[in-house]
Short mmCIF file of C-alpha atoms in Angstrom, two decimals:
data_model
loop_
_atom_site.label_atom_id
_atom_site.label_comp_id
_atom_site.label_asym_id
_atom_site.label_seq_id
_atom_site.Cartn_x
_atom_site.Cartn_y
_atom_site.Cartn_z
CA MET A 1 64.84 209.32 -39.60
CA TYR A 2 63.33 211.41 -36.80
CA LYS A 3 62.79 215.00 -37.91
CA ILE A 4 64.16 217.90 -35.84
CA LEU A 5 62.99 221.50 -35.75
CA PHE A 6 65.85 223.67 -34.45
CA VAL A 7 64.78 227.04 -33.00
CA ASP A 8 67.67 229.44 -32.41
CA LEU A 9 66.22 232.30 -30.35
CA HIS A 10 69.79 233.25 -29.40
CA HIS A 11 70.66 233.84 -33.07
CA HIS A 12 73.83 231.93 -32.25
CA TRP A 13 73.89 229.15 -34.84
CA ASP A 14 74.58 229.65 -38.50
CA ALA A 15 71.50 228.33 -40.29
CA LYS A 16 73.60 227.42 -43.31
CA SER A 17 76.21 225.45 -41.44
CA GLN A 18 74.37 223.17 -39.05
CA ASP A 19 77.04 220.53 -39.50
CA PHE A 20 78.73 220.77 -36.11
CA PHE A 21 77.05 217.45 -35.36
CA ASN A 22 76.26 214.44 -37.54
CA TRP A 23 72.57 214.05 -36.78
CA ASN A 24 72.07 211.19 -39.24
CA ASN A 25 74.34 208.83 -37.33
CA LEU A 26 71.79 208.76 -34.50
CA GLY A 27 68.71 208.52 -36.65
CA PHE A 28 67.84 212.23 -36.84
CA ILE A 29 67.64 214.77 -39.61
CA LEU A 30 67.67 218.54 -39.18
CA GLU A 31 64.45 219.17 -41.08
CA ASP A 32 63.92 222.89 -40.40
CA TYR A 33 65.68 225.82 -38.77
CA THR A 34 64.30 229.14 -37.56
CA ASN A 35 65.23 231.90 -35.13
CA GLU A 36 61.71 233.26 -34.61
CA SER A 37 59.07 232.00 -32.15
CA ASP A 38 56.16 232.74 -34.47
CA SER A 39 57.84 230.90 -37.32
CA ALA A 40 58.48 227.90 -35.04
CA LEU A 41 54.81 227.73 -34.04
CA SER A 42 53.69 228.01 -37.66
CA LEU A 43 56.00 225.16 -38.65
CA LEU A 44 54.72 222.98 -35.78
CA LYS A 45 51.15 223.55 -36.92
CA SER A 46 51.87 222.67 -40.53
CA LYS A 47 54.44 219.87 -40.24
CA CYS A 48 55.18 216.85 -38.08
CA TYR A 49 58.41 216.76 -36.07
CA SER A 50 59.81 214.17 -33.69
CA LEU A 51 61.96 216.59 -31.72
CA LEU A 52 62.15 220.32 -30.99
CA ILE A 53 65.49 221.85 -29.96
CA ILE A 54 65.39 225.44 -28.68
CA ASP A 55 68.43 227.57 -27.94
CA ILE A 56 67.34 230.04 -25.24
CA VAL A 57 70.77 231.42 -24.34
CA LYS A 58 70.42 235.13 -23.44
CA CYS A 59 66.62 234.92 -23.82
CA PRO A 60 65.34 232.41 -21.24
CA GLU A 61 61.92 233.99 -20.68
CA GLN A 62 61.21 234.13 -24.39
CA GLY A 63 62.22 230.47 -24.61
CA ILE A 64 59.93 229.41 -21.76
CA THR A 65 57.07 231.37 -23.30
CA LEU A 66 57.66 229.51 -26.55
CA CYS A 67 57.55 226.19 -24.66
CA LYS A 68 54.19 227.23 -23.21
CA HIS A 69 52.77 228.00 -26.66
CA VAL A 70 54.24 224.78 -28.09
CA ARG A 71 52.53 222.71 -25.41
CA ALA A 72 49.21 224.25 -26.33
CA ILE A 73 49.42 222.71 -29.81
CA SER A 74 51.88 219.79 -29.67
CA PRO A 75 53.27 217.04 -27.37
CA VAL A 76 56.58 217.03 -29.31
CA PRO A 77 59.63 216.38 -27.06
CA ILE A 78 61.60 219.55 -26.30
CA ILE A 79 65.32 219.97 -25.61
CA LEU A 80 66.46 223.33 -24.27
CA ILE A 81 69.95 224.79 -24.66
CA SER A 82 70.64 227.39 -21.99
CA ASP A 83 73.44 229.07 -20.05
CA SER A 84 71.16 229.87 -17.12
CA THR A 85 71.47 228.23 -13.70
CA ASP A 86 68.21 229.76 -12.50
CA PHE A 87 66.30 227.12 -10.55
CA GLN A 88 62.97 228.81 -11.25
CA LEU A 89 63.67 228.61 -14.95
CA ALA A 90 64.31 224.89 -14.65
CA ARG A 91 61.03 224.46 -12.75
CA LYS A 92 59.12 226.27 -15.47
CA ALA A 93 60.79 224.07 -18.07
CA MET A 94 59.65 220.97 -16.19
CA GLN A 95 56.14 222.40 -16.04
CA TYR A 96 56.05 222.34 -19.83
CA GLN A 97 57.47 218.81 -19.94
CA VAL A 98 60.87 219.66 -21.38
CA SER A 99 62.68 216.39 -22.04
CA ASP A 100 66.27 217.59 -21.53
CA TYR A 101 68.26 220.68 -20.60
CA LEU A 102 71.69 221.11 -22.16
CA PRO A 103 74.20 223.64 -20.78
CA ALA A 104 75.70 226.11 -23.24
CA PRO A 105 78.05 225.99 -24.99
CA VAL A 106 76.94 222.56 -26.14
CA SER A 107 79.66 220.07 -26.93
CA SER A 108 79.18 217.46 -29.63
CA GLU A 109 79.53 214.78 -26.92
CA ASP A 110 76.71 216.28 -24.82
CA MET A 111 74.52 216.46 -27.90
CA ARG A 112 75.38 212.90 -28.89
CA ILE A 113 74.45 211.49 -25.46
CA CYS A 114 71.25 213.52 -25.39
CA LEU A 115 70.17 212.35 -28.84
CA GLN A 116 71.04 208.73 -28.08
CA LEU A 117 68.67 208.81 -25.11
CA MET A 118 66.01 210.61 -27.12
CA ASN A 119 66.31 208.15 -29.99
CA ARG A 120 65.86 205.24 -27.59
CA LYS A 121 62.80 206.88 -26.05
CA LEU A 122 61.25 207.63 -29.44
CA ASN A 123 61.87 204.05 -30.58
CA GLU A 124 60.20 202.69 -27.44
CA GLU A 125 57.18 204.96 -27.91
CA LYS A 126 56.96 203.95 -31.56
CA ALA A 127 56.99 200.26 -30.61
CA GLU A 128 54.34 200.81 -27.94
CA ASN A 129 52.12 202.76 -30.32
CA LYS A 130 52.50 200.06 -32.96
CA LYS A 131 51.56 197.37 -30.47
CA ALA A 132 48.58 199.40 -29.29
CA SER A 133 47.46 199.84 -32.90
CA PHE A 134 47.66 196.09 -33.49
CA ASP A 135 45.73 195.41 -30.27
CA ILE A 136 43.01 197.84 -31.28
CA ALA A 137 42.88 196.33 -34.78
CA ASP A 138 42.61 192.82 -33.30
CA ASP A 139 39.79 193.92 -30.99
CA LEU A 140 37.95 195.54 -33.88
CA GLU A 141 38.37 192.42 -35.99
CA GLU A 142 37.06 190.18 -33.21
CA SER A 143 34.08 192.50 -32.75
CA VAL A 144 33.28 192.33 -36.46
CA ILE A 145 33.64 188.53 -36.53
CA ASP A 146 31.29 188.29 -33.55
CA LYS A 147 28.77 190.39 -35.46
CA VAL A 148 29.06 188.06 -38.46
CA LYS A 149 28.42 185.03 -36.25
CA GLU A 150 25.50 186.78 -34.56
CA TYR A 151 24.03 187.59 -37.97
CA VAL A 152 24.27 183.90 -38.95
CA THR A 153 22.54 182.77 -35.75
CA GLU A 154 19.68 185.23 -36.17
CA SER A 155 19.20 184.57 -39.90
CA LEU A 156 19.87 180.84 -40.13
CA GLY A 157 16.58 180.15 -41.93
CA GLN A 158 17.25 182.75 -44.61
CA ASN A 159 19.48 182.88 -47.65
CA ILE A 160 22.78 184.08 -46.14
CA THR A 161 25.86 185.16 -48.05
CA LEU A 162 29.05 186.75 -46.80
CA LYS A 163 28.72 189.36 -49.54
CA GLU A 164 25.41 190.49 -48.10
CA ILE A 165 26.82 190.57 -44.56
CA SER A 166 29.86 192.52 -45.76
CA SER A 167 27.60 195.13 -47.30
CA THR A 168 25.52 195.37 -44.12
CA LEU A 169 28.60 195.82 -41.94
CA HIS A 170 30.31 198.14 -44.47
CA PHE A 171 33.34 195.88 -44.86
CA ASN A 172 35.23 194.75 -47.92
CA TYR A 173 33.97 191.29 -48.92
CA SER A 174 37.38 189.72 -49.58
CA TYR A 175 38.95 191.29 -46.47
CA LEU A 176 36.13 190.05 -44.24
CA GLY A 177 36.40 186.55 -45.69
CA GLN A 178 40.14 186.44 -44.98
CA LYS A 179 39.73 187.74 -41.43
CA PHE A 180 36.90 185.31 -40.70
CA LYS A 181 39.02 182.36 -41.83
CA TYR A 182 41.95 183.64 -39.73
CA HIS A 183 39.89 183.96 -36.55
CA GLU A 184 37.71 180.86 -36.91
CA ASN A 185 40.13 178.51 -38.68
CA MET A 186 37.50 177.80 -41.32
CA THR A 187 35.89 179.59 -44.23
CA PHE A 188 32.61 181.43 -43.78
CA ASN A 189 30.78 178.87 -45.92
CA ALA A 190 32.14 176.02 -43.81
CA TYR A 191 31.02 177.84 -40.65
CA LEU A 192 27.55 178.47 -42.10
CA LEU A 193 27.19 174.79 -43.02
CA GLN A 194 28.33 173.77 -39.54
CA GLN A 195 25.79 176.03 -37.84
CA ARG A 196 22.96 174.82 -40.07
CA MET A 197 23.76 171.16 -39.60
CA GLU A 198 24.21 171.46 -35.83
CA LYS A 199 20.87 173.25 -35.59
CA ALA A 200 19.24 170.57 -37.72
CA LYS A 201 20.68 167.84 -35.48
CA GLN A 202 19.34 169.63 -32.42
CA LEU A 203 15.85 169.93 -33.91
CA LEU A 204 15.86 166.27 -34.98
CA GLU A 205 16.79 165.21 -31.46
CA LYS A 206 14.57 167.49 -29.40
CA THR A 207 11.47 168.22 -31.50
CA GLU A 208 8.86 166.34 -33.48
CA MET A 209 9.17 168.68 -36.44
CA LYS A 210 9.04 167.01 -39.81
CA VAL A 211 12.29 166.80 -41.74
CA TYR A 212 11.17 169.29 -44.40
CA GLU A 213 10.19 171.74 -41.62
CA ILE A 214 13.64 171.40 -40.09
CA ALA A 215 15.25 171.88 -43.50
CA ASN A 216 13.31 175.12 -43.97
CA GLU A 217 14.20 176.21 -40.43
CA VAL A 218 17.90 176.03 -41.22
CA GLY A 219 17.71 177.66 -44.63
CA TYR A 220 17.21 174.76 -47.06
CA TYR A 221 14.15 174.83 -49.32
CA GLU A 222 15.21 172.04 -51.66
CA MET A 223 14.92 168.76 -49.78
CA ASP A 224 17.36 166.86 -51.99
CA TRP A 225 20.03 169.47 -51.24
CA PHE A 226 19.35 169.30 -47.51
CA TYR A 227 19.47 165.48 -47.49
CA LYS A 228 22.76 165.51 -49.39
CA LYS A 229 24.40 168.09 -47.11
CA PHE A 230 23.14 166.42 -43.93
CA LYS A 231 24.42 162.98 -44.94
CA LEU A 232 27.79 164.37 -45.97
CA TYR A 233 28.04 166.16 -42.61
CA THR A 234 26.88 163.35 -40.31
CA GLY A 235 27.38 160.18 -42.37
CA VAL A 236 23.70 159.22 -42.08
CA SER A 237 20.38 160.51 -43.39
CA ALA A 238 18.21 162.84 -41.33
CA ASN A 239 15.66 160.09 -40.64
CA GLU A 240 18.39 157.62 -39.64
CA TYR A 241 19.93 160.23 -37.34
CA ARG A 242 16.60 160.79 -35.57
CA LYS A 243 16.04 157.03 -35.13
CA MET A 244 19.56 156.63 -33.71
CA LYS A 245 18.98 159.37 -31.15
CA MET A 246 15.57 157.93 -30.18
CA VAL A 247 17.21 154.55 -29.49
CA THR A 248 19.99 156.05 -27.37
CA ALA A 249 17.68 158.44 -25.51
#
């Protein structure tokens, strides 16, 4: 439900019987009612409303002044109820971004149409804001994943754990692991193994480094473990891989 603050500067409506219109049917609820400008501004500062309706019948200047003060603290949509046909008044209302201007006395049909349009607009803004939030979240996630990958590249020869990276980046360990798998279609450990093995293959092909030196370069200090991981990854031993690449070079 979208919350309404109803400001009756005209002192026309009965605060205890605001049932001339069924607000709920159009997704609104009459959250608060006041007939004082200062009270309205205090409520806007302390609470969150989706819509502000101001009755300025018989007091147009006071109503426009209230709109001015409202705009200084809130972008909330404003609907004015007025019996004035003063063009200058309408211009001032537009200056303060009044969303609609209902002629008094207001019929339930006029109010219904007005609120239908306002509900549609609020729903559209809500959807846009939600989409924007998701886009921002996605960008932030991609940025963090890029930082994880950069960390792996720069620290490939060291003992790397996602827990350590999570702490460095101030992210929850489990959350980061889930997001990494979502973005890269593989777990962090699988990615780390891939990067180490691809680096090892590159060094075997393009350098004359000894196998144990290559193992250390990619973060393995136990040769048996490196041999096992390399053979599982490529299907051949490190020495066999180097010989194969020398033959095909």
